Amino acid sequence: MKKLYTLLLIAVSTLSFGQILSDDFNYTDGALLSGNGWTVHSGTTNAIDVGTSNGLTYADYSGITGFTGAVVGNAARLDQNGEDVNRAFAAPVTSGDLYVSFLVNVTTPVDGYYLSLGTGTNSFFSRLFTKPSTNAGKINFGIGNSAATYSTTDFDINTTYLVVIKYGVSATGPLSLWVFSSGIPATEVAAGTPVATSTGSGGASVAGVYLRQYNAAQNITVDGLRVYSTWFGATPCDLTLAAETATCDATTFGLDGYTVTIPFTGGNTAAYTLNASSGTISGDNPSTTVAGNIIITGATEGTNVTLSVTGGCTLSRTVTAPECKPVNTLPVSEPFNYTAGTTLNTSQMWTNTSTAADEITAVSGNLSYTGITPTGNSVSFAGTGSDTRLPFTETTSGELYASFLVSVTDLTGISTTGQTYFATLSDLSNTFTVARIYIKTDGTTYQFGISPTTATADIVWSSNTPYALGTTQYLVLKYDFTNNVLVLVENPTIGGTGNAAATVTPTAPLTSLANFILRQDSATTTPAMTIDELKIDTTPNFTLSSSSFDSINGLKMYPNPLSGNTLFLTSTANADMSVQIFDLLGKEVVNSKVMNNTVNVSGLNAGVYIVKVTEEGKTATRKLVIQ
């Protein structure tokens, strides 16, 4: 938008009520944002500039007769991977709401965010995302303080839209996103339901607006930027709505009701009309009460509720529905009997531990294994995405078994030098994961391992031959609270016996197990996988051979750390021993008999290794540090 002069310039450059920032990008053609009030905070190449007469137009918003009152001219071009800039507010905003409005036109969409609020150089929230739709020539907008929640509505490329983002300044940072193709709603209520909402991982202080270039293929134009403390700078209302609470009326495997309580102050100043998108309104009346609580009852789990206030002023509050999901009682049987395409976290048995764009999803068909009769469908995932957990009865003693079928269906793009965990058990608070199943690949086959800690040095890899792509394995993860032993069994005979493929004794005994988690790590470490027939129980459906995992009585390995060439091994039985030593990538580097209680390790470099000792059919593992 080009410069305006004399009286018109004075008029449009004066901040209207509640206005915090204004920029029409009407600088000299080709000018850099970094030379016009914006600060570079990342990147040193491909500076953001304004294009020659590429300003965006939108009826009633741009133009001297529009809301902004500015002549259409230039606009900011985000069309590279390089410099990122921000424009600071006059002072940080630490409370209330922020409304960010601007025009955007996406010529080439690439999944990622390009506009946000933030503080400093690495705290970004209220992020606006755009990605290509599954429908050609269409795009989806998304919002999130970290990962995106995308709209299901398709929008057109090469089309100018008016975007409004509402951010509640707080640690949870609730977000609402509206995208308009025409018109400017006079009130937030009139704007209707946002195309996307999100919450969590916010920031309690906002210092400015940030523009980001994240991909050389992106081509996005931004114009007519405004930031207000109210909807398009409307005069604020005397009535103020405080942070709401949403409480489940029950926790069952069905859809339960919940109750919303919204505190208010500044009432008894006008006549107000209250409406809720669902449920029944009760509690205190702000038309006659100075302060109190607006209560909405009868809302349904999984359905957000929007409270609309009209009359003396216009307010809107969208409340995110709580999850009213119960803890699954042991034994748990999960056949994944969901309609194909259903995301796992929408089941009453599961909930997200972390949320990202890609969810774990039900797919048609089953995995087959002798002795197990599959029912329902199965679930699949790959790469990065949400981690989804199944809470179950807390277990603190005896034995716990988590078993499931798994098939790795695609290793394309997966690193052959790394590893990741994809399934794990955690404690009641879910503050850490304590029993993990890992996977690694050589590009054509794959292998499993286990670890009781977050350190990759503690992974013990399976002693079994790696598996071919597309085959089905039956994995059983066992923890013995009494003997403090974590065991991985691969492909036992149902109703028969099974041998441990890997065992480890945690340094710190596990005290609680109460969640099973399926995890998506990254595009280069988590292959395409299908999971089926999950069971969690205190007894197995086979007999585990004790000789396959019992620790060797009186086993001692020394010195450790080792600075010489000789490792000593002794035991109570002092019988014939054999030793396998693996590096942290799972490669076997030593395979030897123990002679005179010694093993020669002169060929090993300094580092951390896993030692597997076998004596009289019993095995034990130890971590070895060579200095």
XYZ file of C-alpha atoms in Angstrom, residues 37-356:
320
model
C 11.044 -0.743 11.409
C 11.539 -4.534 11.316
C 14.403 -6.379 13.018
C 16.199 -9.429 11.643
C 16.254 -12.235 14.215
C 17.226 -15.200 12.039
C 18.912 -15.808 8.702
C 21.438 -13.750 6.783
C 20.363 -14.357 3.172
C 17.288 -13.620 1.034
C 16.053 -10.527 2.844
C 12.301 -9.874 2.990
C 11.306 -6.976 0.749
C 8.196 -5.297 -0.633
C 7.236 -5.931 -4.235
C 6.492 -3.496 -6.988
C 2.769 -2.693 -6.892
C 1.844 -6.096 -5.489
C -0.368 -4.770 -2.722
C -3.409 -6.843 -1.956
C -6.988 -5.628 -2.296
C -10.002 -6.630 -0.232
C -13.303 -4.768 -0.343
C -14.003 -2.624 2.731
C -10.547 -3.361 4.211
C -7.985 -1.922 1.751
C -8.262 1.347 -0.157
C -8.930 4.871 1.136
C -12.600 4.022 1.631
C -11.791 0.759 3.374
C -11.186 -0.057 6.994
C -7.428 0.604 6.806
C -7.879 3.837 4.863
C -4.668 3.236 2.905
C -4.047 3.302 -0.827
C -3.266 -0.122 -2.302
C 0.417 -0.342 -3.210
C 3.187 -2.649 -2.034
C 3.148 -5.690 0.240
C 5.621 -7.984 2.002
C 6.852 -10.957 -0.017
C 7.767 -14.205 1.753
C 9.238 -16.159 -1.131
C 12.540 -17.662 0.017
C 14.257 -19.678 2.722
C 16.369 -17.183 4.613
C 15.859 -14.021 6.625
C 13.160 -13.868 9.313
C 12.112 -10.530 10.825
C 9.973 -9.124 13.610
C 8.395 -5.796 14.466
C 8.199 -4.979 18.147
C 5.245 -3.486 19.974
C 5.773 -0.261 21.901
C 5.641 -2.410 25.054
C 5.143 -6.151 25.650
C 1.542 -7.281 26.114
C 1.139 -9.480 29.208
C -2.629 -9.883 29.596
C -5.925 -9.805 27.749
C -6.414 -10.743 24.111
C -4.623 -9.849 20.902
C -6.364 -9.723 17.526
C -4.028 -9.888 14.503
C -5.658 -9.066 11.153
C -4.026 -8.950 7.725
C -4.481 -9.835 4.070
C -2.748 -12.913 2.671
C -2.422 -14.416 -0.777
C -0.716 -17.798 -1.177
C 0.681 -18.496 -4.633
C 2.795 -21.529 -3.739
C 1.918 -23.379 -0.522
C 4.511 -25.361 1.443
C 3.470 -26.899 4.750
C 4.787 -24.611 7.496
C 4.167 -21.397 9.400
C 5.107 -17.911 8.195
C 3.521 -15.435 10.639
C 3.422 -15.517 14.423
C 3.554 -13.560 17.621
C 6.611 -13.917 19.784
C 9.185 -12.706 22.261
C 12.940 -12.642 21.734
C 14.541 -14.788 19.050
C 13.229 -18.255 19.824
C 9.852 -17.959 21.581
C 7.150 -18.088 18.911
C 3.422 -18.696 19.376
C 0.136 -17.939 17.625
C 1.653 -19.412 14.464
C -0.229 -19.262 11.167
C 0.311 -22.297 8.916
C -0.660 -23.061 5.338
C -0.345 -26.377 3.553
C -1.469 -27.826 0.211
C -4.859 -29.490 0.405
C -5.414 -33.020 -0.819
C -7.511 -31.331 -3.501
C -5.515 -29.783 -6.348
C -5.324 -25.985 -6.368
C -6.577 -25.747 -2.801
C -4.943 -24.931 0.539
C -5.712 -25.349 4.235
C -4.960 -22.787 6.931
C -3.897 -23.884 10.405
C -3.135 -22.351 13.785
C -1.064 -23.429 16.768
C 1.429 -22.305 19.374
C 3.664 -25.186 18.294
C 2.188 -27.747 15.877
C -0.750 -26.785 13.682
C -4.421 -27.562 14.008
C -5.598 -27.306 10.406
C -8.974 -26.288 9.082
C -10.979 -28.868 7.200
C -12.189 -26.115 4.859
C -10.427 -25.765 1.505
C -9.339 -22.326 0.304
C -8.025 -21.237 -3.118
C -4.460 -20.426 -4.064
C -3.815 -17.059 -5.742
C -6.747 -15.586 -3.809
C -6.669 -12.775 -1.258
C -8.195 -13.532 2.138
C -8.702 -11.477 5.274
C -7.253 -13.451 8.185
C -7.976 -12.751 11.862
C -6.108 -14.500 14.657
C -7.208 -14.175 18.286
C -4.598 -14.969 20.920
C -5.313 -15.126 24.652
C -2.090 -13.905 26.242
C -1.223 -16.657 28.721
C 0.845 -19.807 29.167
C -1.938 -21.820 27.522
C -2.416 -19.213 24.794
C -5.861 -20.182 23.429
C -6.102 -19.471 19.710
C -8.897 -18.899 17.222
C -8.503 -18.455 13.458
C -10.964 -16.896 11.029
C -10.418 -16.701 7.256
C -12.793 -14.466 5.257
C -13.203 -14.256 1.501
C -15.464 -11.175 1.704
C -16.802 -8.729 4.261
C -15.591 -7.650 7.697
C -17.758 -8.982 10.545
C -18.710 -6.126 12.864
C -18.276 -8.295 15.969
C -16.535 -11.452 16.992
C -19.897 -13.114 17.487
C -20.912 -12.129 13.957
C -17.693 -13.735 12.681
C -19.118 -17.128 13.566
C -17.245 -20.309 14.365
C -13.475 -20.105 13.765
C -12.084 -22.356 11.024
C -9.565 -23.688 13.569
C -8.788 -23.403 17.271
C -5.871 -24.526 19.408
C -4.457 -24.180 22.907
C -1.362 -25.022 24.939
C 2.344 -24.073 24.802
C 1.598 -20.361 24.699
C 3.522 -17.381 26.046
C 2.452 -15.014 28.816
C 4.243 -12.046 27.249
C 4.075 -10.930 23.617
C 6.664 -8.503 22.283
C 5.814 -8.283 18.598
C 4.814 -9.781 15.237
C 7.159 -12.145 13.387
C 7.410 -13.002 9.675
C 9.197 -16.194 8.637
C 10.705 -17.594 5.439
C 11.079 -21.355 5.823
C 11.242 -22.836 2.323
C 12.702 -21.708 -0.992
C 9.536 -22.843 -2.771
C 7.129 -20.805 -0.669
C 5.459 -17.771 -2.260
C 3.219 -15.828 0.097
C 2.177 -12.159 0.123
C 1.147 -10.363 3.329
C -0.406 -6.893 3.498
C -2.486 -4.563 5.683
C -1.222 -5.813 9.053
C -3.070 -4.653 12.182
C -2.845 -5.745 15.820
C -5.588 -4.750 18.287
C -6.567 -5.574 21.834
C -10.219 -5.904 20.733
C -12.030 -7.056 17.593
C -10.856 -4.555 14.955
C -10.287 -1.981 17.692
C -13.855 -1.904 18.961
C -14.480 -0.043 22.219
C -13.932 -2.555 25.024
C -16.790 -3.839 27.073
C -17.211 -3.110 30.792
C -18.072 -6.786 31.163
C -14.957 -8.966 31.389
C -14.869 -12.752 31.110
C -12.121 -14.495 33.083
C -10.510 -17.858 32.350
C -13.047 -20.651 32.248
C -13.020 -24.152 33.737
C -14.547 -27.193 32.076
C -15.317 -30.152 34.347
C -16.468 -33.619 33.309
C -19.793 -34.739 34.792
C -18.657 -38.365 34.458
C -15.813 -40.447 33.000
C -17.109 -43.408 31.032
C -16.356 -45.099 27.723
C -19.348 -43.279 26.249
C -19.576 -39.569 25.431
C -20.066 -37.800 28.754
C -21.428 -34.378 29.602
C -19.374 -31.542 31.049
C -20.007 -28.275 32.856
C -18.397 -24.939 32.004
C -17.895 -22.159 34.559
C -16.911 -18.705 33.250
C -16.236 -16.063 35.945
C -17.077 -12.455 35.073
C -16.584 -8.965 36.483
C -17.891 -5.556 35.397
C -21.514 -6.639 35.260
C -24.602 -4.608 36.177
C -23.618 -1.917 33.666
C -25.943 -2.814 30.781
C -28.484 -5.379 29.624
C -26.843 -8.491 28.170
C -28.184 -11.446 26.234
C -26.350 -14.753 26.643
C -26.408 -17.646 24.170
C -24.470 -20.928 24.116
C -23.840 -23.072 21.062
C -24.814 -26.127 23.145
C -25.926 -26.860 26.693
C -28.006 -24.772 29.094
C -26.973 -21.421 30.614
C -27.457 -20.784 34.321
C -25.570 -19.147 37.186
C -25.312 -15.407 37.788
C -26.837 -12.833 35.448
C -24.278 -10.183 34.356
C -27.125 -7.787 33.567
C -27.897 -7.465 37.285
C -24.785 -8.842 39.042
C -21.438 -7.074 39.293
C -19.370 -10.250 39.543
C -20.197 -13.940 39.447
C -20.127 -17.074 37.340
C -21.856 -17.918 34.077
C -22.479 -21.673 34.074
C -23.179 -23.865 31.045
C -24.401 -27.401 31.755
C -25.182 -30.314 29.479
C -22.345 -29.804 26.988
C -21.170 -32.980 25.273
C -17.616 -34.310 25.512
C -15.742 -33.706 22.277
C -17.897 -30.709 21.303
C -16.559 -27.225 22.032
C -18.975 -24.670 23.452
C -19.121 -21.035 22.372
C -20.676 -18.446 24.694
C -21.948 -15.327 22.886
C -22.727 -12.112 24.745
C -24.692 -9.352 23.019
C -26.531 -6.255 24.155
C -24.478 -3.703 26.089
C -21.443 -5.003 24.204
C -20.410 -8.042 22.183
C -18.183 -10.777 23.567
C -17.460 -14.356 22.594
C -15.717 -17.199 24.392
C -15.024 -20.619 22.866
C -14.402 -23.341 25.443
C -12.394 -26.406 24.440
C -14.233 -29.563 25.437
C -12.415 -31.662 28.066
C -11.667 -35.336 27.605
C -13.831 -37.337 29.994
C -12.025 -40.616 29.419
C -11.674 -43.328 32.057
C -8.606 -45.320 33.026
C -8.729 -48.722 31.332
C -9.098 -51.575 33.803
C -6.649 -54.467 33.511
C -6.630 -56.694 31.608
C -6.928 -54.416 28.557
C -7.737 -55.810 25.118
C -7.516 -53.375 22.202
C -8.304 -54.881 18.767
C -8.475 -51.399 17.162
C -12.050 -51.955 16.104
C -12.455 -48.472 14.621
C -13.651 -47.280 11.238
C -10.757 -46.797 8.833
C -9.601 -43.164 8.912
C -10.539 -42.638 12.570
C -7.754 -41.016 14.582
C -6.812 -43.101 17.598
C -6.984 -40.214 20.079
C -10.732 -39.815 19.432
C -11.338 -43.235 20.970
C -12.478 -43.236 24.582
C -9.598 -45.612 25.371
C -6.802 -43.344 24.100
C -5.652 -39.762 24.514
C -2.814 -37.724 23.020
C 0.350 -37.304 25.069
C 1.633 -34.841 22.471
C -0.261 -33.307 19.578
C 0.997 -32.784 16.029
